[in-house]
PDB file of C-alpha atoms in Angstrom:
ATOM      1  CA  MET M   1     -52.288 -41.136-137.226  1.00 79.00           C
ATOM      2  CA  SER M   2     -52.808 -44.755-138.298  1.00 90.00           C
ATOM      3  CA  LYS M   3     -54.439 -47.234-135.940  1.00 89.00           C
ATOM      4  CA  SER M   4     -51.127 -49.046-135.403  1.00 92.00           C
ATOM      5  CA  ALA M   5     -49.327 -45.746-134.717  1.00 95.00           C
ATOM      6  CA  SER M   6     -52.089 -44.704-132.286  1.00 95.00           C
ATOM      7  CA  ARG M   7     -51.857 -48.068-130.525  1.00 96.00           C
ATOM      8  CA  ALA M   8     -48.052 -47.802-130.254  1.00 97.00           C
ATOM      9  CA  ARG M   9     -48.257 -44.232-128.915  1.00 98.00           C
ATOM     10  CA  LEU M  10     -50.935 -45.183-126.372  1.00 97.00           C
ATOM     11  CA  PHE M  11     -48.825 -48.156-125.291  1.00 97.00           C
ATOM     12  CA  GLU M  12     -45.975 -45.753-124.491  1.00 98.00           C
ATOM     13  CA  ILE M  13     -48.276 -43.427-122.558  1.00 98.00           C
ATOM     14  CA  ILE M  14     -49.665 -46.327-120.507  1.00 98.00           C
ATOM     15  CA  ARG M  15     -46.171 -47.714-119.911  1.00 97.00           C
ATOM     16  CA  ARG M  16     -44.874 -44.338-118.740  1.00 97.00           C
ATOM     17  CA  ARG M  17     -47.907 -43.038-116.807  1.00 97.00           C
ATOM     18  CA  SER M  18     -49.836 -46.102-115.644  1.00 97.00           C
ATOM     19  CA  PHE M  19     -47.655 -49.208-115.390  1.00 96.00           C
ATOM     20  CA  GLY M  20     -45.340 -50.002-112.517  1.00 93.00           C
ATOM     21  CA  ARG M  21     -43.488 -52.735-110.753  1.00 93.00           C
ATOM     22  CA  GLY M  22     -43.563 -53.402-107.037  1.00 88.00           C
ATOM     23  CA  GLU M  23     -45.705 -55.477-104.724  1.00 88.00           C
ATOM     24  CA  VAL M  24     -49.373 -54.495-104.650  1.00 86.00           C
ATOM     25  CA  THR M  25     -52.625 -56.041-103.490  1.00 85.00           C
ATOM     26  CA  LEU M  26     -55.184 -56.159-106.282  1.00 77.00           C
ATOM     27  CA  ALA M  27     -58.948 -55.618-105.953  1.00 73.00           C
ATOM     28  CA  SER M  28     -59.287 -59.415-106.138  1.00 71.00           C
ATOM     29  CA  GLY M  29     -57.128 -59.701-102.995  1.00 80.00           C
ATOM     30  CA  ARG M  30     -54.270 -61.304-104.908  1.00 81.00           C
ATOM     31  CA  LYS M  31     -50.709 -60.063-104.550  1.00 88.00           C
ATOM     32  CA  SER M  32     -48.802 -59.002-107.642  1.00 90.00           C
ATOM     33  CA  ASP M  33     -45.362 -57.642-108.474  1.00 91.00           C
ATOM     34  CA  PHE M  34     -46.718 -55.279-111.143  1.00 93.00           C
ATOM     35  CA  TYR M  35     -49.688 -52.964-111.430  1.00 92.00           C
ATOM     36  CA  PHE M  36     -51.668 -50.775-113.765  1.00 94.00           C
ATOM     37  CA  ASN M  37     -53.332 -47.571-112.602  1.00 93.00           C
ATOM     38  CA  LEU M  38     -54.926 -46.275-115.788  1.00 95.00           C
ATOM     39  CA  LYS M  39     -56.340 -43.103-114.246  1.00 95.00           C
ATOM     40  CA  PRO M  40     -53.209 -41.037-115.105  1.00 96.00           C
ATOM     41  CA  THR M  41     -53.589 -42.174-118.739  1.00 97.00           C
ATOM     42  CA  MET M  42     -57.383 -41.760-118.851  1.00 95.00           C
ATOM     43  CA  LEU M  43     -57.115 -38.213-117.490  1.00 95.00           C
ATOM     44  CA  ASP M  44     -54.204 -37.164-119.704  1.00 96.00           C
ATOM     45  CA  PRO M  45     -55.427 -35.231-122.793  1.00 96.00           C
ATOM     46  CA  GLU M  46     -53.503 -37.346-125.304  1.00 97.00           C
ATOM     47  CA  GLY M  47     -54.058 -40.598-123.425  1.00 97.00           C
ATOM     48  CA  ALA M  48     -57.812 -39.984-123.096  1.00 95.00           C
ATOM     49  CA  THR M  49     -58.104 -39.144-126.780  1.00 95.00           C
ATOM     50  CA  LEU M  50     -56.164 -42.203-127.928  1.00 96.00           C
ATOM     51  CA  LEU M  51     -58.110 -44.504-125.575  1.00 95.00           C
ATOM     52  CA  ALA M  52     -61.394 -43.108-126.879  1.00 95.00           C
ATOM     53  CA  GLU M  53     -60.348 -43.342-130.536  1.00 95.00           C
ATOM     54  CA  LEU M  54     -59.038 -46.908-130.250  1.00 96.00           C
ATOM     55  CA  THR M  55     -62.086 -47.973-128.242  1.00 94.00           C
ATOM     56  CA  TYR M  56     -64.384 -46.366-130.813  1.00 94.00           C
ATOM     57  CA  GLU M  57     -62.584 -48.160-133.660  1.00 93.00           C
ATOM     58  CA  THR M  58     -62.939 -51.446-131.779  1.00 92.00           C
ATOM     59  CA  LEU M  59     -66.675 -50.951-131.176  1.00 93.00           C
ATOM     60  CA  LYS M  60     -67.980 -48.921-134.127  1.00 91.00           C
ATOM     61  CA  ASP M  61     -69.362 -51.935-136.034  1.00 92.00           C
ATOM     62  CA  ASP M  62     -71.045 -53.607-133.020  1.00 92.00           C
ATOM     63  CA  ASN M  63     -74.322 -51.647-133.327  1.00 92.00           C
ATOM     64  CA  LEU M  64     -74.239 -50.487-129.701  1.00 94.00           C
ATOM     65  CA  ASP M  65     -76.637 -48.207-127.890  1.00 95.00           C
ATOM     66  CA  PHE M  66     -74.646 -47.644-124.681  1.00 96.00           C
ATOM     67  CA  ILE M  67     -71.231 -48.034-123.140  1.00 96.00           C
ATOM     68  CA  GLY M  68     -70.636 -48.073-119.407  1.00 96.00           C
ATOM     69  CA  GLY M  69     -69.316 -49.970-116.461  1.00 94.00           C
ATOM     70  CA  LEU M  70     -68.547 -49.961-112.790  1.00 92.00           C
ATOM     71  CA  GLU M  71     -67.403 -46.723-111.188  1.00 87.00           C
ATOM     72  CA  MET M  72     -64.605 -45.462-111.088  1.00 87.00           C
ATOM     73  CA  GLY M  73     -62.556 -46.980-113.908  1.00 87.00           C
ATOM     74  CA  ALA M  74     -65.345 -46.944-116.484  1.00 92.00           C
ATOM     75  CA  VAL M  75     -66.384 -43.315-115.956  1.00 93.00           C
ATOM     76  CA  PRO M  76     -63.591 -41.505-117.850  1.00 94.00           C
ATOM     77  CA  LEU M  77     -63.583 -44.169-120.580  1.00 93.00           C
ATOM     78  CA  ALA M  78     -67.323 -44.095-121.182  1.00 94.00           C
ATOM     79  CA  GLY M  79     -67.418 -40.292-121.179  1.00 94.00           C
ATOM     80  CA  ALA M  80     -64.526 -39.963-123.618  1.00 95.00           C
ATOM     81  CA  LEU M  81     -66.010 -42.589-125.926  1.00 94.00           C
ATOM     82  CA  ALA M  82     -69.427 -40.891-125.898  1.00 95.00           C
ATOM     83  CA  GLN M  83     -67.764 -37.651-126.966  1.00 95.00           C
ATOM     84  CA  ILE M  84     -65.655 -39.142-129.751  1.00 95.00           C
ATOM     85  CA  SER M  85     -68.586 -41.214-131.036  1.00 95.00           C
ATOM     86  CA  TRP M  86     -70.637 -38.030-131.404  1.00 95.00           C
ATOM     87  CA  ILE M  87     -67.785 -36.286-133.244  1.00 95.00           C
ATOM     88  CA  LYS M  88     -67.500 -39.260-135.620  1.00 94.00           C
ATOM     89  CA  GLY M  89     -71.240 -39.202-136.343  1.00 94.00           C
ATOM     90  CA  HIS M  90     -72.090 -42.520-134.696  1.00 93.00           C
ATOM     91  CA  PRO M  91     -73.171 -41.642-131.133  1.00 94.00           C
ATOM     92  CA  ILE M  92     -72.914 -44.220-128.368  1.00 95.00           C
ATOM     93  CA  ALA M  93     -74.360 -42.946-125.082  1.00 95.00           C
ATOM     94  CA  ALA M  94     -72.590 -43.502-121.767  1.00 96.00           C
ATOM     95  CA  PHE M  95     -73.607 -44.490-118.245  1.00 95.00           C
ATOM     96  CA  PHE M  96     -71.949 -45.861-115.145  1.00 93.00           C
ATOM     97  CA  VAL M  97     -72.916 -48.333-112.446  1.00 93.00           C
ATOM     98  CA  ARG M  98     -72.452 -47.310-108.831  1.00 89.00           C
ATOM     99  CA  LYS M  99     -70.818 -49.823-106.524  1.00 82.00           C
ATOM    100  CA  LYS M 100     -73.751 -49.132-104.237  1.00 73.00           C
ATOM    101  CA  PRO M 101     -76.705 -46.816-104.857  1.00 63.00           C
ATOM    102  CA  LYS M 102     -76.571 -43.380-103.266  1.00 62.00           C
ATOM    103  CA  GLU M 103     -78.527 -43.131-100.036  1.00 63.00           C
ATOM    104  CA  HIS M 104     -79.986 -39.747-101.004  1.00 56.00           C
ATOM    105  CA  GLY M 105     -81.492 -38.111-104.069  1.00 54.00           C
ATOM    106  CA  ALA M 106     -82.838 -40.515-106.691  1.00 55.00           C
ATOM    107  CA  ARG M 107     -80.923 -43.471-105.134  1.00 58.00           C
ATOM    108  CA  LEU M 108     -79.870 -44.736-108.558  1.00 64.00           C
ATOM    109  CA  ALA M 109     -77.588 -47.705-109.185  1.00 83.00           C
ATOM    110  CA  ILE M 110     -77.116 -46.720-112.839  1.00 86.00           C
ATOM    111  CA  GLU M 111     -76.227 -43.091-113.540  1.00 86.00           C
ATOM    112  CA  GLY M 112     -76.207 -41.037-116.708  1.00 89.00           C
ATOM    113  CA  LEU M 113     -79.652 -41.761-118.113  1.00 89.00           C
ATOM    114  CA  PRO M 114     -82.248 -39.003-118.332  1.00 86.00           C
ATOM    115  CA  LYS M 115     -85.408 -39.305-116.257  1.00 86.00           C
ATOM    116  CA  GLY M 116     -87.707 -41.939-117.729  1.00 87.00           C
ATOM    117  CA  GLU M 117     -85.047 -43.604-119.901  1.00 89.00           C
ATOM    118  CA  THR M 118     -83.807 -47.123-119.173  1.00 92.00           C
ATOM    119  CA  LEU M 119     -81.357 -49.590-120.637  1.00 93.00           C
ATOM    120  CA  ALA M 120     -84.172 -52.105-121.261  1.00 94.00           C
ATOM    121  CA  GLY M 121     -83.825 -53.648-124.702  1.00 96.00           C
ATOM    122  CA  LYS M 122     -80.603 -51.747-125.432  1.00 96.00           C
ATOM    123  CA  ARG M 123     -77.342 -53.225-126.729  1.00 97.00           C
ATOM    124  CA  VAL M 124     -74.664 -52.454-124.142  1.00 97.00           C
ATOM    125  CA  VAL M 125     -70.919 -52.922-123.851  1.00 97.00           C
ATOM    126  CA  ILE M 126     -69.375 -53.030-120.391  1.00 97.00           C
ATOM    127  CA  VAL M 127     -66.021 -51.291-120.299  1.00 96.00           C
ATOM    128  CA  GLU M 128     -63.275 -51.491-117.708  1.00 95.00           C
ATOM    129  CA  ASP M 129     -59.846 -49.927-117.390  1.00 95.00           C
ATOM    130  CA  VAL M 130     -57.935 -52.953-116.052  1.00 94.00           C
ATOM    131  CA  THR M 131     -59.324 -56.464-115.724  1.00 93.00           C
ATOM    132  CA  THR M 132     -57.888 -59.187-113.517  1.00 91.00           C
ATOM    133  CA  THR M 133     -60.445 -61.889-112.717  1.00 90.00           C
ATOM    134  CA  GLY M 134     -63.432 -60.093-114.230  1.00 92.00           C
ATOM    135  CA  SER M 135     -65.405 -59.940-110.987  1.00 90.00           C
ATOM    136  CA  SER M 136     -65.723 -56.125-110.991  1.00 90.00           C
ATOM    137  CA  ALA M 137     -67.005 -56.052-114.557  1.00 93.00           C
ATOM    138  CA  MET M 138     -69.422 -58.884-113.725  1.00 94.00           C
ATOM    139  CA  LYS M 139     -71.005 -56.654-111.051  1.00 92.00           C
ATOM    140  CA  ALA M 140     -71.724 -54.121-113.782  1.00 94.00           C
ATOM    141  CA  VAL M 141     -72.973 -56.873-116.120  1.00 95.00           C
ATOM    142  CA  GLU M 142     -75.412 -58.113-113.475  1.00 92.00           C
ATOM    143  CA  SER M 143     -76.735 -54.611-112.713  1.00 92.00           C
ATOM    144  CA  VAL M 144     -77.217 -53.844-116.387  1.00 93.00           C
ATOM    145  CA  ARG M 145     -78.872 -57.183-117.135  1.00 94.00           C
ATOM    146  CA  GLU M 146     -81.329 -56.544-114.285  1.00 91.00           C
ATOM    147  CA  THR M 147     -82.584 -53.532-116.260  1.00 91.00           C
ATOM    148  CA  GLY M 148     -83.371 -55.717-119.270  1.00 94.00           C
ATOM    149  CA  ALA M 149     -80.380 -54.632-121.354  1.00 95.00           C
ATOM    150  CA  GLU M 150     -78.484 -56.995-123.613  1.00 97.00           C
ATOM    151  CA  VAL M 151     -74.807 -57.046-122.677  1.00 97.00           C
ATOM    152  CA  VAL M 152     -73.099 -57.861-125.963  1.00 97.00           C
ATOM    153  CA  LEU M 153     -69.452 -57.488-124.944  1.00 96.00           C
ATOM    154  CA  VAL M 154     -67.038 -56.738-122.131  1.00 97.00           C
ATOM    155  CA  LEU M 155     -64.107 -54.569-123.246  1.00 97.00           C
ATOM    156  CA  THR M 156     -61.081 -53.763-121.131  1.00 96.00           C
ATOM    157  CA  MET M 157     -58.183 -51.500-121.857  1.00 96.00           C
ATOM    158  CA  VAL M 158     -55.683 -53.866-120.198  1.00 97.00           C
ATOM    159  CA  ASP M 159     -56.276 -57.546-119.476  1.00 97.00           C
ATOM    160  CA  ARG M 160     -53.963 -58.723-116.695  1.00 95.00           C
ATOM    161  CA  GLU M 161     -54.518 -62.260-118.071  1.00 94.00           C
ATOM    162  CA  GLU M 162     -55.431 -63.672-114.663  1.00 92.00           C
ATOM    163  CA  GLY M 163     -58.812 -65.292-115.183  1.00 92.00           C
ATOM    164  CA  ALA M 164     -61.123 -62.745-116.815  1.00 95.00           C
ATOM    165  CA  THR M 165     -61.323 -64.689-120.083  1.00 96.00           C
ATOM    166  CA  ASP M 166     -62.601 -67.740-118.175  1.00 96.00           C
ATOM    167  CA  THR M 167     -65.024 -65.659-116.072  1.00 95.00           C
ATOM    168  CA  PHE M 168     -66.634 -64.051-119.096  1.00 96.00           C
ATOM    169  CA  GLY M 169     -66.561 -67.263-121.103  1.00 95.00           C
ATOM    170  CA  ALA M 170     -68.466 -69.051-118.322  1.00 95.00           C
ATOM    171  CA  ALA M 171     -71.047 -66.238-118.426  1.00 94.00           C
ATOM    172  CA  GLY M 172     -71.369 -66.506-122.209  1.00 94.00           C
ATOM    173  CA  LEU M 173     -69.940 -63.029-122.758  1.00 96.00           C
ATOM    174  CA  PRO M 174     -67.518 -62.074-125.512  1.00 96.00           C
ATOM    175  CA  PHE M 175     -64.424 -60.387-124.074  1.00 97.00           C
ATOM    176  CA  ARG M 176     -61.884 -58.160-125.805  1.00 96.00           C
ATOM    177  CA  SER M 177     -58.947 -56.085-124.663  1.00 96.00           C
ATOM    178  CA  LEU M 178     -56.912 -53.319-126.234  1.00 96.00           C
ATOM    179  CA  TYR M 179     -53.743 -54.598-124.524  1.00 97.00           C
ATOM    180  CA  LYS M 180     -52.570 -57.592-122.540  1.00 97.00           C
ATOM    181  CA  ALA M 181     -50.358 -57.315-119.446  1.00 96.00           C
ATOM    182  CA  SER M 182     -47.786 -59.580-121.094  1.00 96.00           C
ATOM    183  CA  GLU M 183     -47.129 -56.865-123.681  1.00 96.00           C
ATOM    184  CA  PHE M 184     -45.974 -54.507-120.915  1.00 97.00           C
ATOM    185  CA  LEU M 185     -44.068 -57.182-119.000  1.00 94.00           C
ATOM    186  CA  LYS M 186     -42.021 -57.952-122.122  1.00 91.00           C
ATOM    187  CA  ALA M 187     -41.292 -54.295-122.958  1.00 79.00           C
TER     188      ALA M 187
END
């Protein structure tokens, strides 16, 4: 399937499985009359595959070492991308950032790295399912930067177009999205 056909098919899956209208309160505290819950798309076999393939195509030339982001939205995305990147012969490892470190076990804030490995000096992309203001992704950026990693990009599947571009711009971070909310609002 061509990239444009894959993008069109994924758009339909997101529209059918993950986009809705009706009043909701967003993570930012704002009220909205539409919402995206990408988990039904990220956990659908076809949706997960298309998200991973399109994300891989977007990132394959960025010379990345790792992809990850804040739990929960980044976990299925990072895992699917790690798998597809291996299949395509250009592996990009995955991790995720806990909202707060576990209070037992190794008490890690960043999960997915083997014992003794760190993100220090690594090129990292922060991924998110849906971005509104960018504050959730910035939590992941800060945690990852504290390890000494270089955050080279923030990538979201859907940009709600409500401030994230400004947030990342102010932090000096490139920001890309696979889709914009306006595309779904017009459909």
